[in-house]
Every structure is written in C-alpha cells, then in structure tokens.
Short mmCIF file of C-alpha atoms and ligand atoms in Angstrom, two decimals:
data_model
loop_
_atom_site.label_atom_id
_atom_site.label_comp_id
_atom_site.label_asym_id
_atom_site.label_seq_id
_atom_site.Cartn_x
_atom_site.Cartn_y
_atom_site.Cartn_z
CA UNK A 1 -99.91 152.60 108.93
CA UNK A 2 -99.98 150.48 112.09
CA UNK A 3 -97.03 149.98 114.43
CA UNK A 4 -96.48 153.22 116.33
CA UNK A 5 -99.51 153.09 118.65
CA UNK A 6 -97.14 152.87 121.67
CA UNK A 7 -95.51 156.16 120.67
CA UNK A 8 -98.88 157.80 119.97
CA UNK A 9 -100.05 156.84 123.47
CA UNK A 10 -97.08 158.63 124.97
CA UNK A 11 -97.71 161.70 122.81
CA UNK A 12 -101.38 161.69 123.84
CA UNK A 13 -100.49 161.62 127.51
CA UNK A 14 -98.07 164.54 126.97
CA UNK A 15 -100.93 166.44 125.33
CA UNK A 16 -103.14 165.73 128.35
CA UNK A 17 -100.52 166.97 130.82
CA UNK A 18 -99.76 170.09 128.79
CA UNK A 19 -96.17 169.11 128.03
CA UNK A 20 -96.51 168.35 124.32
CA UNK A 21 -94.77 170.93 122.11
CA UNK A 22 -94.98 171.56 118.37
CA UNK A 23 -92.30 173.20 116.29
CA UNK A 24 -92.72 176.93 115.78
CA UNK A 25 -91.92 177.84 112.16
CA UNK A 26 -90.40 181.26 111.51
CA UNK A 27 -91.71 183.00 108.40
CA UNK A 28 -88.94 185.60 108.21
CA UNK A 29 -85.17 185.61 108.53
CA UNK A 30 -83.63 185.25 111.99
CA UNK A 31 -83.30 188.61 113.77
CA UNK A 32 -84.31 190.67 116.79
CA UNK A 33 -87.86 190.42 115.45
CA UNK A 34 -89.23 187.43 113.58
CA UNK A 35 -92.58 186.62 111.98
CA UNK A 36 -94.57 183.75 113.51
CA UNK A 37 -98.11 182.96 112.32
CA UNK A 38 -98.08 186.15 110.27
CA UNK A 39 -97.30 188.31 113.32
CA UNK A 40 -94.04 190.10 114.07
CA UNK A 41 -92.69 189.29 117.52
CA UNK A 42 -89.49 190.01 119.46
CA UNK A 43 -87.12 187.05 119.22
CA UNK A 44 -85.55 186.03 122.54
CA UNK A 45 -84.93 182.36 121.80
CA UNK A 46 -82.14 182.29 119.27
CA UNK A 47 -78.41 181.73 119.72
CA UNK A 48 -77.75 184.44 117.15
CA UNK A 49 -75.75 186.40 119.76
CA UNK A 50 -74.18 188.91 117.42
CA UNK A 51 -76.82 188.97 114.69
CA UNK A 52 -74.40 187.36 112.25
CA UNK A 53 -77.00 185.05 110.64
CA UNK A 54 -78.01 187.98 108.45
CA UNK A 55 -74.87 190.15 108.57
CA UNK A 56 -74.30 191.71 105.11
CA UNK A 57 -70.68 190.50 105.01
CA UNK A 58 -71.72 186.88 105.66
CA UNK A 59 -74.53 187.06 103.09
CA UNK A 60 -72.11 188.30 100.48
CA UNK A 61 -69.47 185.69 101.34
CA UNK A 62 -72.08 182.93 101.03
CA UNK A 63 -73.43 184.24 97.71
CA UNK A 64 -69.95 184.67 96.24
CA UNK A 65 -69.06 181.14 97.32
CA UNK A 66 -72.09 179.67 95.57
CA UNK A 67 -71.27 181.62 92.40
CA UNK A 68 -67.67 180.49 92.43
CA UNK A 69 -67.84 176.93 93.79
CA UNK A 70 -71.49 175.81 93.52
CA UNK A 71 -73.87 174.45 96.10
CA UNK A 72 -72.15 171.38 97.53
CA UNK A 73 -68.81 169.60 97.88
CA UNK A 74 -69.71 166.09 96.79
CA UNK A 75 -67.65 164.07 99.23
CA UNK A 76 -66.41 163.49 102.73
CA UNK A 77 -63.24 165.38 103.61
CA UNK A 78 -60.93 162.35 103.49
CA UNK A 79 -61.89 161.36 99.94
CA UNK A 80 -62.51 164.35 97.71
CA UNK A 81 -64.33 166.84 99.91
CA UNK A 82 -61.49 168.90 101.36
CA UNK A 83 -61.24 172.26 99.64
CA UNK A 84 -58.63 174.92 100.29
CA UNK A 85 -61.39 177.00 101.87
CA UNK A 86 -61.90 174.30 104.55
CA UNK A 87 -58.25 174.50 105.46
CA UNK A 88 -58.35 178.29 105.41
CA UNK A 89 -61.24 178.24 107.91
CA UNK A 90 -59.38 175.81 110.16
CA UNK A 91 -56.24 177.94 110.11
CA UNK A 92 -58.32 180.99 110.97
CA UNK A 93 -60.04 179.23 113.86
CA UNK A 94 -56.75 177.91 115.25
CA UNK A 95 -55.21 181.40 115.12
CA UNK A 96 -58.35 182.85 116.70
CA UNK A 97 -58.22 180.35 119.58
CA UNK A 98 -54.43 180.65 119.96
CA UNK A 99 -53.90 176.94 119.29
CA UNK A 100 -51.67 175.02 116.87
CA UNK A 101 -54.46 173.60 114.75
CA UNK A 102 -58.21 173.08 114.45
CA UNK A 103 -60.62 170.74 112.71
CA UNK A 104 -64.17 171.52 111.57
CA UNK A 105 -67.03 169.05 111.97
CA UNK A 106 -70.59 169.22 110.63
CA UNK A 107 -71.97 170.60 113.90
CA UNK A 108 -71.01 171.30 117.49
CA UNK A 109 -72.96 168.18 118.41
CA UNK A 110 -70.92 165.91 116.16
CA UNK A 111 -67.70 167.62 117.27
CA UNK A 112 -68.24 166.50 120.85
CA UNK A 113 -69.23 163.03 119.71
CA UNK A 114 -66.29 162.79 117.33
CA UNK A 115 -63.65 163.98 119.78
CA UNK A 116 -64.77 162.01 122.82
CA UNK A 117 -65.35 158.77 120.95
CA UNK A 118 -61.97 159.00 119.21
CA UNK A 119 -59.59 159.78 122.03
CA UNK A 120 -60.86 157.63 124.92
CA UNK A 121 -60.36 153.88 125.41
CA UNK A 122 -61.31 151.40 128.17
CA UNK A 123 -58.10 152.21 130.05
CA UNK A 124 -59.10 155.90 130.33
CA UNK A 125 -61.66 157.78 132.41
CA UNK A 126 -63.79 160.78 131.53
CA UNK A 127 -64.89 163.09 134.33
CA UNK A 128 -67.89 165.21 133.39
CA UNK A 129 -69.90 168.04 135.01
CA UNK A 130 -73.44 166.80 135.69
CA UNK A 131 -74.98 169.63 133.67
CA UNK A 132 -72.89 169.22 130.54
CA UNK A 133 -74.64 169.47 127.18
CA UNK A 134 -76.40 166.46 125.64
CA UNK A 135 -73.75 166.18 122.92
CA UNK A 136 -71.06 165.65 125.57
CA UNK A 137 -73.21 163.07 127.32
CA UNK A 138 -73.83 161.27 124.03
CA UNK A 139 -70.14 161.51 123.11
CA UNK A 140 -69.28 159.85 126.43
CA UNK A 141 -71.84 157.14 125.72
CA UNK A 142 -69.96 156.35 122.53
CA UNK A 143 -66.72 155.58 124.38
CA UNK A 144 -65.73 152.48 126.32
CA UNK A 145 -63.90 154.66 128.85
CA UNK A 146 -64.88 154.66 132.52
CA UNK A 147 -67.14 157.58 133.49
CA UNK A 148 -67.40 159.78 136.50
CA UNK A 149 -69.84 162.63 136.94
CA UNK A 150 -69.09 165.46 139.36
CA UNK A 151 -71.68 167.76 140.94
CA UNK A 152 -72.30 170.89 138.92
CA UNK A 153 -69.27 173.24 139.15
CA UNK A 154 -68.38 171.63 142.50
CA UNK A 155 -64.58 171.61 142.68
CA UNK A 156 -64.45 169.44 145.81
CA UNK A 157 -66.45 166.81 144.01
CA UNK A 158 -64.23 167.13 140.93
CA UNK A 159 -61.18 166.56 143.13
CA UNK A 160 -62.87 163.50 144.64
CA UNK A 161 -63.43 162.11 141.14
CA UNK A 162 -59.79 162.79 140.23
CA UNK A 163 -58.54 161.08 143.39
CA UNK A 164 -60.73 158.07 142.73
CA UNK A 165 -59.38 157.62 139.23
CA UNK A 166 -55.62 157.52 139.72
CA UNK A 167 -55.17 154.15 138.08
CA UNK A 168 -56.40 155.04 134.62
CA UNK A 169 -54.07 155.76 131.70
CA UNK A 170 -55.60 159.18 131.06
CA UNK A 171 -58.10 161.30 132.94
CA UNK A 172 -60.13 163.74 130.84
CA UNK A 173 -62.15 166.46 132.55
CA UNK A 174 -64.91 167.78 130.32
CA UNK A 175 -67.08 170.82 130.92
CA UNK A 176 -69.27 173.31 129.14
CA UNK A 177 -67.56 176.74 129.18
CA UNK A 178 -70.94 178.46 129.58
CA UNK A 179 -73.81 176.21 130.64
CA UNK A 180 -76.50 176.37 128.03
CA UNK A 181 -79.59 176.26 130.23
CA UNK A 182 -78.41 178.41 133.17
CA UNK A 183 -75.97 180.82 131.55
CA UNK A 184 -73.33 180.40 134.28
CA UNK A 185 -69.61 180.18 133.51
CA UNK A 186 -67.53 177.12 134.45
CA UNK A 187 -64.86 177.83 137.10
CA UNK A 188 -62.05 177.19 134.62
CA UNK A 189 -59.15 178.57 136.68
CA UNK A 190 -59.92 176.08 139.46
CA UNK A 191 -60.47 173.26 136.96
CA UNK A 192 -57.09 174.00 135.36
CA UNK A 193 -55.39 173.99 138.76
CA UNK A 194 -56.87 170.62 139.63
CA UNK A 195 -56.05 169.22 136.19
CA UNK A 196 -52.44 170.33 136.53
CA UNK A 197 -52.21 168.94 140.07
CA UNK A 198 -53.51 165.51 138.96
CA UNK A 199 -52.05 165.49 135.45
CA UNK A 200 -55.46 165.34 133.76
CA UNK A 201 -56.50 166.58 130.33
CA UNK A 202 -59.20 169.27 130.00
CA UNK A 203 -61.84 169.66 127.29
CA UNK A 204 -64.01 172.79 127.28
CA UNK A 205 -67.12 173.14 125.14
CA UNK A 206 -67.35 176.85 124.39
CA UNK A 207 -70.48 176.67 122.22
CA UNK A 208 -72.07 179.54 124.18
CA UNK A 209 -68.84 181.39 124.96
CA UNK A 210 -67.26 181.76 121.52
CA UNK A 211 -68.21 185.16 120.15
CA UNK A 212 -69.38 186.13 123.64
CA UNK A 213 -66.53 185.95 126.19
CA UNK A 214 -62.79 186.69 125.89
CA UNK A 215 -60.98 189.08 123.57
CA UNK A 216 -62.99 189.39 120.34
CA UNK A 217 -65.08 186.45 121.58
CA UNK A 218 -62.27 183.91 121.86
CA UNK A 219 -64.15 182.08 124.62
CA UNK A 220 -63.78 181.16 128.27
CA UNK A 221 -60.17 179.96 128.04
CA UNK A 222 -59.04 183.36 126.83
CA UNK A 223 -61.51 185.13 129.14
CA UNK A 224 -59.72 183.62 132.15
CA UNK A 225 -56.22 184.14 130.70
CA UNK A 226 -55.69 180.38 130.35
CA UNK A 227 -54.46 180.21 126.76
CA UNK A 228 -52.13 177.21 126.39
CA UNK A 229 -53.38 175.47 129.56
CA UNK A 230 -56.55 173.82 128.25
CA UNK A 231 -55.94 170.85 125.99
CA UNK A 232 -59.12 170.83 123.91
CA UNK A 233 -61.43 173.70 123.03
CA UNK A 234 -64.65 172.85 121.22
CA UNK A 235 -66.67 175.57 119.55
CA UNK A 236 -69.73 175.83 117.38
CA UNK A 237 -70.13 177.76 114.15
CA UNK A 238 -73.92 177.65 114.61
CA UNK A 239 -74.46 180.18 117.39
CA UNK A 240 -72.54 183.49 117.62
CA UNK A 241 -70.76 182.67 114.35
CA UNK A 242 -74.22 182.62 112.78
CA UNK A 243 -73.87 179.76 110.29
CA UNK A 244 -73.50 176.00 110.94
CA UNK A 245 -70.85 173.59 112.14
CA UNK A 246 -68.52 172.83 115.00
CA UNK A 247 -64.77 172.72 115.51
CA UNK A 248 -62.10 171.54 117.85
CA UNK A 249 -59.01 173.67 118.48
CA UNK A 250 -56.00 171.96 120.01
CA UNK A 251 -52.50 170.67 119.27
CA UNK A 252 -51.39 169.42 115.86
CA UNK A 253 -51.10 165.91 117.31
CA UNK A 254 -54.75 165.80 118.34
CA UNK A 255 -55.96 167.27 115.06
CA UNK A 256 -53.86 164.82 112.98
CA UNK A 257 -55.30 162.00 115.08
CA UNK A 258 -58.91 163.19 114.64
CA UNK A 259 -58.46 163.44 110.87
CA UNK A 260 -57.84 159.68 110.96
CA UNK A 261 -60.20 158.70 113.78
CA UNK A 262 -62.97 161.31 114.18
CA UNK A 263 -65.94 159.35 112.88
CA UNK A 264 -68.35 162.21 111.98
CA UNK A 265 -65.42 163.84 110.18
CA UNK A 266 -64.58 160.63 108.32
CA UNK A 267 -68.06 159.48 107.41
CA UNK A 268 -70.11 162.62 106.65
CA UNK A 269 -69.82 165.05 103.75
CA UNK A 270 -67.98 168.34 104.21
CA UNK A 271 -69.57 171.75 104.59
CA UNK A 272 -70.82 173.37 101.40
CA UNK A 273 -68.93 176.40 100.10
CA UNK A 274 -71.53 178.94 101.24
CA UNK A 275 -71.29 177.69 104.84
CA UNK A 276 -67.50 177.56 104.84
CA UNK A 277 -66.95 181.00 103.32
CA UNK A 278 -69.59 182.60 105.54
CA UNK A 279 -67.83 181.11 108.60
CA UNK A 280 -64.49 182.55 107.46
CA UNK A 281 -66.12 185.94 107.09
CA UNK A 282 -67.74 185.61 110.52
CA UNK A 283 -64.32 185.25 112.16
CA UNK A 284 -63.18 188.34 110.24
CA UNK A 285 -66.22 190.19 111.61
CA UNK A 286 -65.37 189.12 115.18
CA UNK A 287 -61.88 190.51 114.74
CA UNK A 288 -62.93 193.71 112.98
CA UNK A 289 -66.24 194.64 114.65
CA UNK A 290 -65.72 194.18 118.41
CA UNK A 291 -68.49 196.71 119.00
CA UNK A 292 -70.98 193.89 118.34
CA UNK A 293 -69.77 192.08 121.46
CA UNK A 294 -69.90 195.31 123.48
CA UNK A 295 -73.52 195.83 122.38
CA UNK A 296 -74.37 192.22 123.30
CA UNK A 297 -73.08 192.75 126.83
CA UNK A 298 -74.72 196.14 127.19
CA UNK A 299 -78.05 194.55 126.23
CA UNK A 300 -77.38 191.60 128.54
CA UNK A 301 -76.86 193.87 131.55
CA UNK A 302 -79.97 195.93 130.76
CA UNK A 303 -82.26 192.95 130.26
CA UNK A 304 -81.01 190.82 133.15
CA UNK A 305 -81.32 193.73 135.57
CA UNK A 306 -84.82 194.43 134.22
CA UNK A 307 -85.98 190.84 134.81
CA UNK A 308 -84.44 190.73 138.26
CA UNK A 309 -86.00 194.00 139.34
CA UNK A 310 -89.40 192.66 138.25
CA UNK A 311 -88.83 189.84 140.74
CA UNK A 312 -88.13 186.95 138.36
CA UNK A 313 -85.79 184.13 139.40
CA UNK A 314 -82.93 184.25 136.88
CA UNK A 315 -80.88 181.57 138.64
CA UNK A 316 -77.11 181.90 138.45
CA UNK A 317 -76.84 183.38 134.99
CA UNK A 318 -73.70 185.42 134.22
CA UNK A 319 -74.03 185.67 130.45
CA UNK A 320 -76.58 186.62 127.75
CA UNK A 321 -78.41 183.33 128.50
CA UNK A 322 -80.91 184.38 131.16
CA UNK A 323 -83.43 181.78 132.30
CA UNK A 324 -86.66 182.73 134.03
CA UNK A 325 -87.09 179.74 136.31
CA UNK A 326 -90.74 178.95 137.09
CA UNK A 327 -90.54 175.32 138.29
CA UNK A 328 -93.49 173.44 136.84
CA UNK A 329 -93.22 172.25 133.24
CA UNK A 330 -96.80 173.09 132.22
CA UNK A 331 -96.46 176.55 133.80
CA UNK A 332 -93.31 177.30 131.82
CA UNK A 333 -95.11 176.40 128.59
CA UNK A 334 -98.15 178.53 129.56
CA UNK A 335 -95.83 181.40 130.36
CA UNK A 336 -94.10 181.05 127.02
CA UNK A 337 -97.46 180.90 125.18
CA UNK A 338 -98.73 183.96 127.06
CA UNK A 339 -95.69 186.13 126.30
CA UNK A 340 -96.02 185.09 122.66
CA UNK A 341 -99.54 186.50 122.71
CA UNK A 342 -97.97 189.72 123.99
CA UNK A 343 -95.44 189.80 121.17
CA UNK A 344 -92.36 187.99 122.54
CA UNK A 345 -90.98 184.63 121.43
CA UNK A 346 -89.22 182.91 124.35
CA UNK A 347 -89.41 179.13 124.54
CA UNK A 348 -90.36 177.11 127.60
CA UNK A 349 -87.74 174.48 128.46
CA UNK A 350 -88.43 171.50 130.68
CA UNK A 351 -87.31 167.96 131.56
CA UNK A 352 -85.25 166.22 130.18
CA UNK A 353 -83.40 169.34 128.97
CA UNK A 354 -83.40 170.66 132.56
CA UNK A 355 -84.07 168.84 135.85
CA UNK A 356 -87.66 168.13 136.91
CA UNK A 357 -89.11 171.07 138.87
CA UNK A 358 -86.66 173.49 137.24
CA UNK A 359 -88.67 174.29 134.09
CA UNK A 360 -88.05 177.73 132.71
CA UNK A 361 -88.47 180.17 129.91
CA UNK A 362 -84.99 180.75 128.56
CA UNK A 363 -84.11 184.12 127.09
CA UNK A 364 -81.09 185.11 125.06
CA UNK A 365 -80.60 188.73 124.06
CA UNK A 366 -78.50 189.58 121.04
CA UNK A 367 -76.46 192.54 119.84
CA UNK A 368 -79.27 193.22 117.35
CA UNK A 369 -81.94 194.07 119.92
CA UNK A 370 -82.64 197.72 120.56
CA UNK A 371 -83.26 198.95 124.11
CA UNK A 372 -86.84 199.71 123.06
CA UNK A 373 -87.37 196.09 122.00
CA UNK A 374 -85.91 194.82 125.25
CA UNK A 375 -88.12 197.17 127.29
CA UNK A 376 -91.15 196.00 125.29
CA UNK A 377 -90.17 192.41 126.10
CA UNK A 378 -89.79 193.23 129.80
CA UNK A 379 -93.30 194.74 129.77
CA UNK A 380 -94.67 191.54 128.20
CA UNK A 381 -92.92 189.35 130.79
CA UNK A 382 -94.23 191.53 133.60
CA UNK A 383 -97.82 191.33 132.34
CA UNK A 384 -97.76 187.56 131.73
CA UNK A 385 -95.79 186.90 134.94
CA UNK A 386 -98.37 188.74 137.05
CA UNK A 387 -101.30 187.06 135.31
CA UNK A 388 -99.86 183.59 135.94
CA UNK A 389 -98.79 184.34 139.50
CA UNK A 390 -95.09 183.95 138.75
CA UNK A 391 -94.28 187.37 140.17
C1 LIG B 401 -72.88 173.46 125.04
C2 LIG B 401 -73.30 173.06 123.66
N1 LIG B 401 -72.50 172.26 122.95
C3 LIG B 401 -72.81 171.88 121.69
C4 LIG B 401 -73.98 172.30 121.10
C5 LIG B 401 -74.31 171.84 119.72
O1 LIG B 401 -73.92 172.77 118.78
P1 LIG B 401 -74.51 172.71 117.31
O2 LIG B 401 -75.83 173.39 117.33
O3 LIG B 401 -73.49 173.38 116.47
O4 LIG B 401 -74.64 171.25 116.96
C6 LIG B 401 -74.84 173.14 121.79
C7 LIG B 401 -76.09 173.60 121.14
O5 LIG B 401 -77.14 173.65 121.70
C8 LIG B 401 -74.50 173.52 123.10
O6 LIG B 401 -75.30 174.32 123.80
#
C-alpha cells in the first residue's frame, strides 16, 4: 500500500547510520536468564527488580483469580468495571505508601498523564526536572498550565523557577524519584524544603523506587523519612511489583477528584482479575519477604563495583539501574549486540530517550541473579568493552 514512503525513508536512513532497532522477542518467561533466538542469555534489561513476574505466589493468585472471576472485567471502572478486588488493591497500596487513599490506572504511563491533565489548569504552573520520564512530559503536554523546566536535580534552578512563578494559583513540582536512565535519586529532602518554603505541591514518580527503596520498598518518600510531606506519589505495578498498571497514592480529596476527572481511569477498561489479584499478592510479598530487597541491593553493590573497577563510566547511578555510558549511539548498539553474542542481554539506549552523545547500555540487576551470573556478565562486558575500545 502506498502512502508511508516518507516514513520508510526515515527508517532507511536510520538503518544506514546504524541506529535502527528491531524488537527482541523473548522465548521464555522473564527471569535472570531468558531465551532469545533459541539461546539462553543473562537478562540485564528488565525492570523485574525482585523477580516477581514469575513468583509462585503471584502465579497462584493470578490463576485463582481467572478460575474464580474469569479473564476480563467488561467495563470501565465508573460504569460496571469496579470489583471489590480493585478497591482491596487500592486500600493495600494506600496503606503501603502511608497515604489516605490510592487509585489504580492501566499503567504508570497513563497514571502520570491522568493525574497531571486532571489537576492543572491555565492559572497553575508545573515545574518539572529536565530529565523526567516521557510520561510526565506527555502528561504536562496534556495540560493548559504554564510550564517551567529546571536543570536536572539543580535546587538553585528549582528555586529560581519557584520565584518566577509566584503569581500562579498553584505551583506543582514534579520529579522522578529515581531517574530511569541514570539510576540517580532525586534530592527529595531539598525539594520538600523548597516546596514548603514556597507553598508548592510535590508529585514524585516512584516507578523505579517502589519495591527498591524505603522500608519494604515503599519508595523514595519513605526512604528519606518524608511520609506525609509529599502530596502525590505515583507508582507502577509493572516493574518491581512484576505485573502491570500504575497508581497514585495521596489524600482522599485528590483520589475522589481523579475518580471523576482522571481521563485514562474514566475512559479505559479496568484491570482483569488476574492482574489485580497478582498485584495484591505482590504487595503481600513485599511486606513478608524483605529478603528479596536485601538480595537486590547486595547484587547491585557487587555488579556496580565490578563495572566500575573494569573502568566503565557508570555515571551517577545510586540504584540497581546502572548505565554504561559510551557516548555514540551506534557504538552503544554495537556494544549491546556484542555482549549479546557473549551471552548477556543489555539494551543500547540512545536519543531521544537520553541526550545526544550520552548513549549507553543500561543494566538493571535483579534479586533473582546469582553472583555467578553477574560475574559471567561482567566478563562479557569486559571482553566486548575491550574489543570495541570502550575500556
Ligand atoms: C519514571 C517512570 N514513570 C513511569 C513509567 C511507566 O510505567 P509503566 O510501564 O507502568 O507504564 C516508567 C517506565 O518506564 C518510568 O520509568
């Protein structure tokens, strides 16, 4: 069919410059090792921090839910798609995050879009870290509020933005809790101080911090002892929780408002029973098996130190997300392809996901990896890194 020649031209030029990427299908379940093209390789690209995607308790919860309630829910939440299990999950998440209430959306992505688009009007301003996740950026694009972007984790620049926006009805500061491409943690205590000084609201996206930081994985707010001082906590059910979805934890007022105004919540069908019940069980696992988080951090320390002592540039990572920054986009993809040949799956990431010249191979260890697997991965990175002149 004719019509898309202009898109094909762009794809062809990406192929020429070595920046075109195809999807990589997994032929096994998610885990510390996965099968790609018939070959078992070490998985270092997932967000399956605690290995919950295949945890026996989650599998059982999902299977039981299908047996008892079937495969789908048949409606959006506001019409006939709210089940008691949805409310049970929301109560559990609110208790977990030490907030009054929570609301589940179809994904972390739609949570950010739904919250930002609902609560901001032209008389408000949103003040956003320049490296916030795409879903925050897109959520901001959906609002008619004024926008200000502050330099990454730069508190002087945040204060400048606050001072420049005194005349708005509400100021909302929004930040990732853990930045997804660099693995650094937002300076929340300083952000809270500034927000309190200038009477601003704060929204933290803890997609990569829930299940990872704080007591039992409660996230960055709890990690810094700031419970009750951050207005909006967003989380995902798709990463450490191991299933699918997103949620916002906050006051009852905000949640009541989002039930009426959160567009992805209002206009998209609710989570199927298997997803909902598996998420409930995942929170139970976080509360009852804290050793998973300890193992995640033990592995993180081992692997990060290993990469650094080989001479790789791991940027400012402080969490299980450890980038290996190589600079050139094509080089990062070659590096990723080469380590795959040596038995390790770690994706190259380039512009527009990260700035030009900051392309990288991003690694994420999980609680499921053994030390032997991580050492094997380090050996593969060393070999490929030396061959490509990265180290
Ligand atoms: C910071 C951040 N927020 C939100 C999301 C989206 O979460 P989900 O995969 O549940 O849509 C991601 C996922 O990449 C993320 O890294």
